[in-house]
Structures are given as structure tokens and as C-alpha cells.
Amino acid sequence: MKTRITALFGIQHPILAGGLMWLSDARYVAGIVNAGGMGFITPRSFDTLDAFRDQLKLCRELTQGKPFGVNLTLSSRNANNEMVPRHIEIALEEGVRHFETVAAQPEPLFKAIHDGGGIVVHKASRIRYAQKAEALGADAVCLVGMEAGGHPGMNELPTFVMGAYAVERIKIPLVIGSGRQIVAALALGADGVVMGTRFLTCHEVWAHENYKNHLIGCDEDASTTAMRSLKDTWRVLANDNARTVQAMEGAGARSYPEFGDRIKGTTTRDLCYRGGDVQQGMVSMGPSIGFATKRVSIAETMATLMLDAAVHLNRLKTLETAP
Ligand SMILES: Cc1cc2nc3c(=O)[nH]c(=O)nc-3n(C[C@H](O)[C@H](O)[C@H](O)COP(=O)(O)O)c2cc1C
């Protein structure tokens, strides 16, 4: 399949695997890239800048020169945002030219990336934010619907509705957060899909086996959202911790400190991803986890997705010629 996104990123399949905090390291991203998609390492996942640089070097080795990307997320809680310019410098020094950005004010990021000869796909949760990114010079935009895992913003529209509006309003290449429905996304007029949740159970994800096995048992109702009352909606695994956070919101908690360690990323990393306790932490995940029914590699997942896409594309063609 050839779209403006495959051309822009020089990839085989129109699939971007969005950055995954704590999880999209060199091994994961190389798995995505070697399977024909584009993946993004999350610099914030590493304790030091040197550790981040080491991951870039390792990824370059594992991908044998194929391009891979870096995710730049400006945190709405402002945690360590001052490090982001250094992340860009280091990525450029290590030969990375593909970036995914998430930021309310992305101009400085776009400038630094473009000055370094890079390209950027900006992830947004509303069409008007995507239009703003387009006006500011993004090379492509990625729109995530309210069903996306992680932080889908305050938008309440699902991808299927928002994507259909977006293709009329966005001129640059457009990617929509659409889990498995690649052909549906292309049929809407988008140039590709962005996925995260669907890959979480793959062998290349370093997290604890308990976590991955638990996710295999999840269906489309296994995710929930919290923190909406703080205007920071978070789509996560519906576990004990998420339910407690929801109850605290219900009881009136409205500031981050009131939730303490319950909403800290390091809690999720230490207790769930490392420790294997799936009831702990805010564990980013969306409803498309129900499609992950087997423990397989990224390459096998990608092959399944593209086979599925081919089947549905053929079905559309059959409809065209039906009497
Ligand atoms: C575990 C996890 C961590 C994520 N961390 C980030 C992140 O740090 N930065 C970011 O831009 N998006 C992050 N996302 C969002 C993904 O990049 C992607 O946009 C989203 O997963 C797509 O929707 P899906 O989950 O329905 O596939 C995360 C998603 C998950 C599931």
C-alpha cells in the first residue's frame, strides 16, 4: 500500500506505532521498523540522556540503517519539559530525522526539527489543533479519537467521525488513530493509522509477563478513562488503581498532588511493568486491546494487520463490481 505517509516516512505499510511511555525502547521500535512500519522511541522513558543516546545507537544497530523515529511529548504537568530540546539535539546527532510531537505549543519543536533536516508528524486530539499544527509547518498530522490509549485529550469524538471531518479540513498527510481498521481509515481519506495498544502484548515489549498475559484476556470493555475533571483525560486499563482515582475525582479531588503516587508514571513502571501487578498504576491502554488475542511478535502482528487490510480492500472491490 502506498500513501503519502508511506512516501513521507519511507515505510512499507501505512502504520505508525505511536510512542509508548516506558515501553517504546530500541527493541520495540526496531521491531516495528523491521516489520515495515514507523516507530518512535520515547526519551522520557530513560533516566539519563546517555541512556537515551544508547537506545538510539542500539536501535540503529537493530534496524541496520533503516530510519526510525523519536517521540517528543511536552507534558501537560510540565515535568522535565526543559529536557526536550536536548532530546532533539541528541536525536539529530545520532542521525534520527523522523519525529512525532505532542505539545500544546509545538512551534519551537517544529523549528528545531526542521532546522536539523528532520520531518515531524504532530499528534493532536482535535481537528482545530491539527489545523494549527498544519499552519505552523507540521509535515503530517495524526488525529487520535477518544478511544485511543494514553492521553486522548478532552475531545469526545471517536476516530470514525473525527477522521471523516478531518479529511475535508487538513491538506497535509493525515494519520488517524484507528487501531486495526486500516482500510476503514484509508477509505475515509486518511493516509495511515497510528496504533499503540495493539502492540502491547508483543514479545518485543519488555514489560512483565503477568501484565502481557492479563492484557491478552482483556476485551473491548477493559479500558476506562480518568482525570477528565482535571482536563487531562487518561485512557487506561480499568484496574483497582484507576477505579480509586475515579472515586477520588468523584469525591472532589482536582489537583495532581491529591492523587499522590497513584498517578505517577514511575508507579506504573515499577509496580505494573516491572513488578507485574496489573492492579497498580495508571496503565495506558485502549479498547483495541481486545484484538490482541495471542502472544506473538511485532512482525506477526504487522503481517496479520496487513492481511486483514488486504482482505477488506478486496471486499470493497467486490462491492464495486457486484451486480
Ligand atoms: C502504554 C502507552 C503509552 C503511551 N505513551 C505515549 C507517550 O508517551 N507519548 C505519546 O505521544 N503517546 C503515547 N501513547 C499514545 C500512542 O502513541 C498512540 O497514539 C495510541 O496508543 C493510539 O491509540 P490505540 O491505543 O487505540 O492504538 C501511549 C499509549 C499507550 C497504550
Short mmCIF file of C-alpha atoms and ligand atoms in Angstrom, two decimals:
data_model
loop_
_atom_site.label_atom_id
_atom_site.label_comp_id
_atom_site.label_asym_id
_atom_site.label_seq_id
_atom_site.Cartn_x
_atom_site.Cartn_y
_atom_site.Cartn_z
CA MET A 1 0.00 0.00 0.00
CA LYS A 2 1.36 3.38 -0.97
CA THR A 3 0.05 6.57 0.64
CA ARG A 4 1.50 10.00 1.32
CA ILE A 5 2.53 8.67 4.74
CA THR A 6 4.46 5.69 3.37
CA ALA A 7 6.20 8.11 0.98
CA LEU A 8 6.94 10.70 3.70
CA PHE A 9 8.40 8.18 6.14
CA GLY A 10 9.85 5.83 3.54
CA ILE A 11 7.94 2.86 5.01
CA GLN A 12 6.25 -0.19 3.56
CA HIS A 13 2.95 -0.12 5.48
CA PRO A 14 0.82 2.94 6.39
CA ILE A 15 1.22 2.19 10.10
CA LEU A 16 2.79 4.47 12.69
CA ALA A 17 3.35 2.93 16.11
CA GLY A 18 2.99 5.96 18.37
CA GLY A 19 5.46 6.50 21.22
CA LEU A 20 4.71 4.46 24.37
CA MET A 21 5.96 5.93 27.63
CA TRP A 22 8.29 3.43 29.40
CA LEU A 23 7.78 0.81 26.67
CA SER A 24 8.91 2.07 23.24
CA ASP A 25 12.60 1.40 23.61
CA ALA A 26 15.12 0.37 20.93
CA ARG A 27 13.98 -3.24 20.77
CA TYR A 28 10.29 -2.33 20.37
CA VAL A 29 10.90 0.41 17.80
CA ALA A 30 13.30 -1.77 15.82
CA GLY A 31 10.61 -4.48 15.79
CA ILE A 32 8.13 -2.01 14.28
CA VAL A 33 10.60 -0.61 11.74
CA ASN A 34 11.87 -4.03 10.66
CA ALA A 35 8.23 -5.10 10.15
CA GLY A 36 7.67 -2.20 7.72
CA GLY A 37 6.12 0.50 9.96
CA MET A 38 7.49 3.56 11.74
CA GLY A 39 8.11 3.57 15.49
CA PHE A 40 9.16 6.27 17.93
CA ILE A 41 11.49 5.94 20.93
CA THR A 42 10.28 7.91 24.00
CA PRO A 43 13.31 9.75 25.50
CA ARG A 44 11.48 10.40 28.78
CA SER A 45 11.45 6.69 29.48
CA PHE A 46 15.18 6.74 30.29
CA ASP A 47 16.79 8.03 33.48
CA THR A 48 19.65 9.85 31.76
CA LEU A 49 20.43 11.46 28.42
CA ASP A 50 23.25 8.95 27.94
CA ALA A 51 20.80 6.07 28.41
CA PHE A 52 18.57 7.65 25.74
CA ARG A 53 21.55 8.02 23.38
CA ASP A 54 22.48 4.38 23.97
CA GLN A 55 18.97 3.35 22.93
CA LEU A 56 19.31 5.35 19.69
CA LYS A 57 22.62 3.64 18.94
CA LEU A 58 21.13 0.23 19.71
CA CYS A 59 18.08 0.91 17.54
CA ARG A 60 20.32 1.96 14.65
CA GLU A 61 22.18 -1.32 15.01
CA LEU A 62 18.98 -3.39 15.21
CA THR A 63 17.39 -1.65 12.21
CA GLN A 64 20.61 -1.82 10.17
CA GLY A 65 20.35 1.71 8.89
CA LYS A 66 16.58 1.86 8.32
CA PRO A 67 15.10 5.13 9.58
CA PHE A 68 13.35 5.16 12.93
CA GLY A 69 11.76 7.93 14.97
CA VAL A 70 11.73 9.75 18.31
CA ASN A 71 8.62 10.89 20.19
CA LEU A 72 8.68 14.32 21.83
CA THR A 73 5.91 14.78 24.36
CA LEU A 74 5.62 18.09 26.19
CA SER A 75 3.97 17.04 29.43
CA SER A 76 0.87 18.93 30.50
CA ARG A 77 2.21 18.60 34.05
CA ASN A 78 5.43 20.31 32.85
CA ALA A 79 7.56 17.51 34.22
CA ASN A 80 11.05 17.80 32.71
CA ASN A 81 9.87 19.68 29.61
CA GLU A 82 13.14 21.61 29.71
CA MET A 83 14.94 18.43 28.62
CA VAL A 84 13.04 18.17 25.31
CA PRO A 85 15.36 20.50 23.30
CA ARG A 86 18.28 18.27 24.38
CA HIS A 87 16.33 15.20 23.24
CA ILE A 88 16.02 16.77 19.78
CA GLU A 89 19.73 17.64 19.65
CA ILE A 90 20.79 14.15 20.68
CA ALA A 91 18.39 12.51 18.23
CA LEU A 92 19.69 14.68 15.37
CA GLU A 93 23.29 13.96 16.38
CA GLU A 94 22.52 10.25 16.22
CA GLY A 95 21.06 10.56 12.73
CA VAL A 96 17.34 10.46 13.59
CA ARG A 97 15.24 12.54 11.18
CA HIS A 98 11.71 11.35 11.97
CA PHE A 99 9.79 12.81 14.89
CA GLU A 100 6.37 12.54 16.47
CA THR A 101 5.37 15.52 18.61
CA VAL A 102 2.68 16.10 21.20
CA ALA A 103 2.54 19.64 22.56
CA ALA A 104 0.11 22.48 23.04
CA GLN A 105 2.69 24.96 21.68
CA PRO A 106 4.72 22.95 19.17
CA GLU A 107 6.43 25.80 17.17
CA PRO A 108 9.83 25.59 18.88
CA LEU A 109 9.88 21.81 18.38
CA PHE A 110 8.97 22.13 14.69
CA LYS A 111 11.68 24.75 14.20
CA ALA A 112 14.42 22.70 15.85
CA ILE A 113 13.40 19.59 13.90
CA HIS A 114 13.22 21.36 10.54
CA ASP A 115 16.48 23.26 11.15
CA GLY A 116 18.09 19.86 11.71
CA GLY A 117 16.70 18.48 8.45
CA GLY A 118 14.01 16.36 10.10
CA ILE A 119 10.31 15.78 9.45
CA VAL A 120 7.53 15.80 12.00
CA VAL A 121 4.13 14.24 12.43
CA HIS A 122 2.21 16.12 15.10
CA LYS A 123 -0.31 14.21 17.19
CA ALA A 124 -3.49 16.08 18.10
CA SER A 125 -6.79 15.20 19.71
CA ARG A 126 -8.92 17.84 17.97
CA ILE A 127 -9.20 18.90 14.34
CA ARG A 128 -8.53 22.53 15.17
CA TYR A 129 -5.30 21.59 16.95
CA ALA A 130 -4.28 19.60 13.88
CA GLN A 131 -5.10 22.59 11.65
CA LYS A 132 -2.95 24.78 13.88
CA ALA A 133 -0.06 22.32 13.55
CA GLU A 134 -0.53 22.32 9.78
CA ALA A 135 -0.41 26.13 9.72
CA LEU A 136 2.77 26.04 11.84
CA GLY A 137 4.52 23.76 9.36
CA ALA A 138 3.98 20.16 10.53
CA ASP A 139 4.76 17.70 7.72
CA ALA A 140 1.85 15.46 8.69
CA VAL A 141 -0.71 15.27 11.45
CA CYS A 142 -2.05 12.41 13.42
CA LEU A 143 -5.53 12.67 14.95
CA VAL A 144 -6.43 10.41 17.82
CA GLY A 145 -10.05 9.74 18.72
CA MET A 146 -11.40 9.49 22.26
CA GLU A 147 -10.90 5.72 22.15
CA ALA A 148 -7.10 5.92 21.87
CA GLY A 149 -4.96 4.56 24.69
CA GLY A 150 -2.87 7.05 26.71
CA HIS A 151 -3.91 10.72 26.66
CA PRO A 152 -6.59 11.27 24.00
CA GLY A 153 -7.32 14.79 25.29
CA MET A 154 -10.70 16.28 26.14
CA ASN A 155 -12.21 15.52 22.75
CA GLU A 156 -15.24 13.23 22.92
CA LEU A 157 -15.39 12.19 19.27
CA PRO A 158 -14.35 8.76 18.09
CA THR A 159 -11.88 8.45 15.21
CA PHE A 160 -14.50 7.36 12.69
CA VAL A 161 -16.43 10.64 12.98
CA MET A 162 -13.49 12.96 13.54
CA GLY A 163 -11.46 11.40 10.72
CA ALA A 164 -14.26 11.98 8.23
CA TYR A 165 -14.39 15.68 9.12
CA ALA A 166 -10.62 15.98 9.22
CA VAL A 167 -10.01 14.82 5.65
CA GLU A 168 -12.07 17.79 4.44
CA ARG A 169 -10.08 20.27 6.51
CA ILE A 170 -6.49 19.03 6.55
CA LYS A 171 -4.33 19.19 3.41
CA ILE A 172 -1.08 17.63 4.60
CA PRO A 173 -0.81 13.84 5.07
CA LEU A 174 -3.22 12.69 7.76
CA VAL A 175 -2.96 9.69 10.05
CA ILE A 176 -5.84 8.69 12.29
CA GLY A 177 -5.87 6.69 15.49
CA SER A 178 -7.80 3.71 14.34
CA GLY A 179 -6.40 0.58 15.92
CA ARG A 180 -6.89 -2.24 13.50
CA GLN A 181 -9.21 -0.67 10.95
CA ILE A 182 -6.60 0.26 8.36
CA VAL A 183 -8.79 0.03 5.29
CA ALA A 184 -11.57 1.96 7.01
CA ALA A 185 -9.08 4.74 7.76
CA LEU A 186 -7.84 4.79 4.17
CA ALA A 187 -11.43 4.69 2.89
CA LEU A 188 -12.20 7.79 4.95
CA GLY A 189 -9.40 9.55 3.09
CA ALA A 190 -6.64 9.27 5.71
CA ASP A 191 -3.08 8.31 4.71
CA GLY A 192 -2.40 5.88 7.52
CA VAL A 193 -3.14 4.79 11.06
CA VAL A 194 -1.45 5.30 14.40
CA MET A 195 -1.52 2.43 16.84
CA GLY A 196 -0.21 1.71 20.29
CA THR A 197 -2.43 -0.64 22.26
CA ARG A 198 -2.47 -3.40 19.64
CA PHE A 199 1.29 -3.98 20.05
CA LEU A 200 1.43 -4.03 23.87
CA THR A 201 1.39 -7.81 24.21
CA CYS A 202 4.14 -8.42 21.62
CA HIS A 203 7.30 -10.30 22.56
CA GLU A 204 9.44 -7.19 21.97
CA VAL A 205 7.70 -5.24 24.77
CA TRP A 206 9.95 -5.65 27.82
CA ALA A 207 7.16 -5.47 30.43
CA HIS A 208 6.32 -8.25 32.94
CA GLU A 209 4.68 -11.46 31.66
CA ASN A 210 1.78 -11.05 34.12
CA TYR A 211 0.93 -7.72 32.53
CA LYS A 212 1.04 -9.09 28.99
CA ASN A 213 -0.92 -12.21 29.91
CA HIS A 214 -3.54 -10.09 31.65
CA LEU A 215 -3.90 -7.92 28.54
CA ILE A 216 -4.41 -10.99 26.35
CA GLY A 217 -7.51 -11.74 28.45
CA CYS A 218 -8.92 -8.21 28.02
CA ASP A 219 -11.82 -7.30 25.73
CA GLU A 220 -13.21 -4.05 24.32
CA ASP A 221 -14.62 -3.07 27.73
CA ALA A 222 -11.31 -3.40 29.58
CA SER A 223 -10.29 0.27 29.37
CA THR A 224 -11.68 3.29 31.14
CA THR A 225 -10.89 6.99 31.42
CA ALA A 226 -9.90 9.00 34.45
CA MET A 227 -8.59 12.51 35.23
CA ARG A 228 -11.12 14.16 32.95
CA SER A 229 -12.14 16.53 35.74
CA LEU A 230 -8.53 17.81 35.71
CA LYS A 231 -8.82 18.33 31.92
CA ASP A 232 -6.17 15.64 31.42
CA THR A 233 -8.19 12.63 30.24
CA TRP A 234 -6.22 9.39 30.50
CA ARG A 235 -7.42 6.16 28.88
CA VAL A 236 -6.11 3.24 30.89
CA LEU A 237 -6.66 -0.35 31.92
CA ALA A 238 -9.70 -0.45 34.22
CA ASN A 239 -7.81 -1.73 37.29
CA ASP A 240 -8.19 -1.14 41.05
CA ASN A 241 -5.97 1.92 40.92
CA ALA A 242 -7.93 3.56 38.07
CA ARG A 243 -11.18 2.92 39.92
CA THR A 244 -9.76 4.51 43.09
CA VAL A 245 -8.62 7.55 41.09
CA GLN A 246 -12.11 7.83 39.58
CA ALA A 247 -13.63 7.62 43.07
CA MET A 248 -11.27 10.33 44.33
CA GLU A 249 -12.31 12.56 41.42
CA GLY A 250 -15.92 11.79 42.27
CA ALA A 251 -15.22 12.89 45.84
CA GLY A 252 -13.83 16.19 44.60
CA ALA A 253 -10.05 15.74 44.12
CA ARG A 254 -8.97 18.25 41.46
CA SER A 255 -5.18 18.66 41.68
CA TYR A 256 -2.37 16.25 40.83
CA PRO A 257 -0.80 16.16 44.33
CA GLU A 258 -4.08 14.93 45.84
CA PHE A 259 -3.69 11.66 43.91
CA GLY A 260 -0.10 11.13 45.13
CA ASP A 261 1.77 8.14 43.75
CA ARG A 262 -1.39 6.72 42.19
CA ILE A 263 -0.97 8.80 39.04
CA LYS A 264 2.83 8.83 38.82
CA GLY A 265 4.33 7.21 35.75
CA THR A 266 7.08 5.69 37.87
CA THR A 267 4.44 3.83 39.90
CA THR A 268 3.15 2.18 36.72
CA ARG A 269 6.69 1.40 35.61
CA ASP A 270 7.82 -0.07 38.93
CA LEU A 271 4.72 -1.91 40.13
CA CYS A 272 2.99 -2.95 36.92
CA TYR A 273 5.51 -3.05 34.03
CA ARG A 274 8.39 -4.26 36.22
CA GLY A 275 6.55 -5.90 39.10
CA GLY A 276 3.68 -7.48 37.18
CA ASP A 277 0.89 -6.21 39.47
CA VAL A 278 -1.80 -5.15 36.99
CA GLN A 279 -3.97 -3.59 39.69
CA GLN A 280 -1.35 -0.89 40.33
CA GLY A 281 -0.62 2.31 38.44
CA MET A 282 -2.33 4.17 35.61
CA VAL A 283 -1.72 1.69 32.81
CA SER A 284 -2.26 3.37 29.41
CA MET A 285 -4.33 1.20 27.09
CA GLY A 286 -7.31 1.48 24.74
CA PRO A 287 -10.22 -0.79 23.76
CA SER A 288 -8.39 -2.23 20.76
CA ILE A 289 -6.59 -4.47 23.28
CA GLY A 290 -9.44 -6.92 22.51
CA PHE A 291 -7.81 -7.57 19.12
CA ALA A 292 -4.60 -8.77 20.81
CA THR A 293 -5.60 -12.36 21.42
CA LYS A 294 -2.26 -14.16 21.08
CA ARG A 295 1.28 -13.76 22.32
CA VAL A 296 3.12 -13.03 19.07
CA SER A 297 5.95 -10.90 17.69
CA ILE A 298 5.56 -7.43 16.20
CA ALA A 299 6.30 -8.87 12.74
CA GLU A 300 3.48 -11.41 13.13
CA THR A 301 1.09 -8.69 14.35
CA MET A 302 2.01 -6.45 11.44
CA ALA A 303 1.52 -9.34 8.99
CA THR A 304 -1.91 -10.08 10.49
CA LEU A 305 -2.90 -6.43 10.22
CA MET A 306 -1.83 -6.15 6.60
CA LEU A 307 -3.50 -9.43 5.66
CA ASP A 308 -6.66 -8.18 7.31
CA ALA A 309 -6.32 -4.93 5.36
CA ALA A 310 -5.88 -6.81 2.08
CA VAL A 311 -8.98 -8.92 2.76
CA HIS A 312 -11.08 -5.84 3.45
CA LEU A 313 -9.68 -3.98 0.48
CA ASN A 314 -10.66 -6.91 -1.76
CA ARG A 315 -14.09 -6.93 -0.22
CA LEU A 316 -14.53 -3.27 -1.17
CA LYS A 317 -13.50 -4.10 -4.71
CA THR A 318 -16.07 -6.92 -4.82
CA LEU A 319 -18.78 -4.49 -3.76
CA GLU A 320 -17.82 -2.23 -6.64
CA THR A 321 -18.31 -4.98 -9.22
CA ALA A 322 -21.34 -6.68 -7.63
CA PRO A 323 -24.41 -6.65 -9.92
C1 LIG B 1 1.21 2.28 27.06
C2 LIG B 1 1.00 3.52 26.25
C3 LIG B 1 1.86 4.61 26.44
C4 LIG B 1 1.72 5.76 25.65
N1 LIG B 1 2.62 6.80 25.83
C5 LIG B 1 2.59 7.85 24.96
C6 LIG B 1 3.58 8.88 25.04
O1 LIG B 1 4.45 8.89 25.91
N2 LIG B 1 3.54 9.88 24.11
C7 LIG B 1 2.58 9.90 23.12
O2 LIG B 1 2.63 10.77 22.26
N3 LIG B 1 1.62 8.96 23.06
C8 LIG B 1 1.61 7.94 23.93
N4 LIG B 1 0.66 6.94 23.82
C9 LIG B 1 -0.34 7.00 22.72
C10 LIG B 1 0.15 6.18 21.50
O3 LIG B 1 1.32 6.75 20.94
C11 LIG B 1 -0.92 6.13 20.39
O4 LIG B 1 -1.25 7.43 19.96
C12 LIG B 1 -2.19 5.43 20.87
O5 LIG B 1 -1.84 4.28 21.60
C13 LIG B 1 -3.06 5.05 19.67
O6 LIG B 1 -4.30 4.52 20.06
P1 LIG B 1 -4.55 2.96 20.44
O7 LIG B 1 -4.01 2.82 21.82
O8 LIG B 1 -6.02 2.82 20.38
O9 LIG B 1 -3.82 2.13 19.46
C14 LIG B 1 0.71 5.82 24.65
C15 LIG B 1 -0.17 4.74 24.51
C16 LIG B 1 -0.04 3.61 25.28
C17 LIG B 1 -1.01 2.47 25.07
#
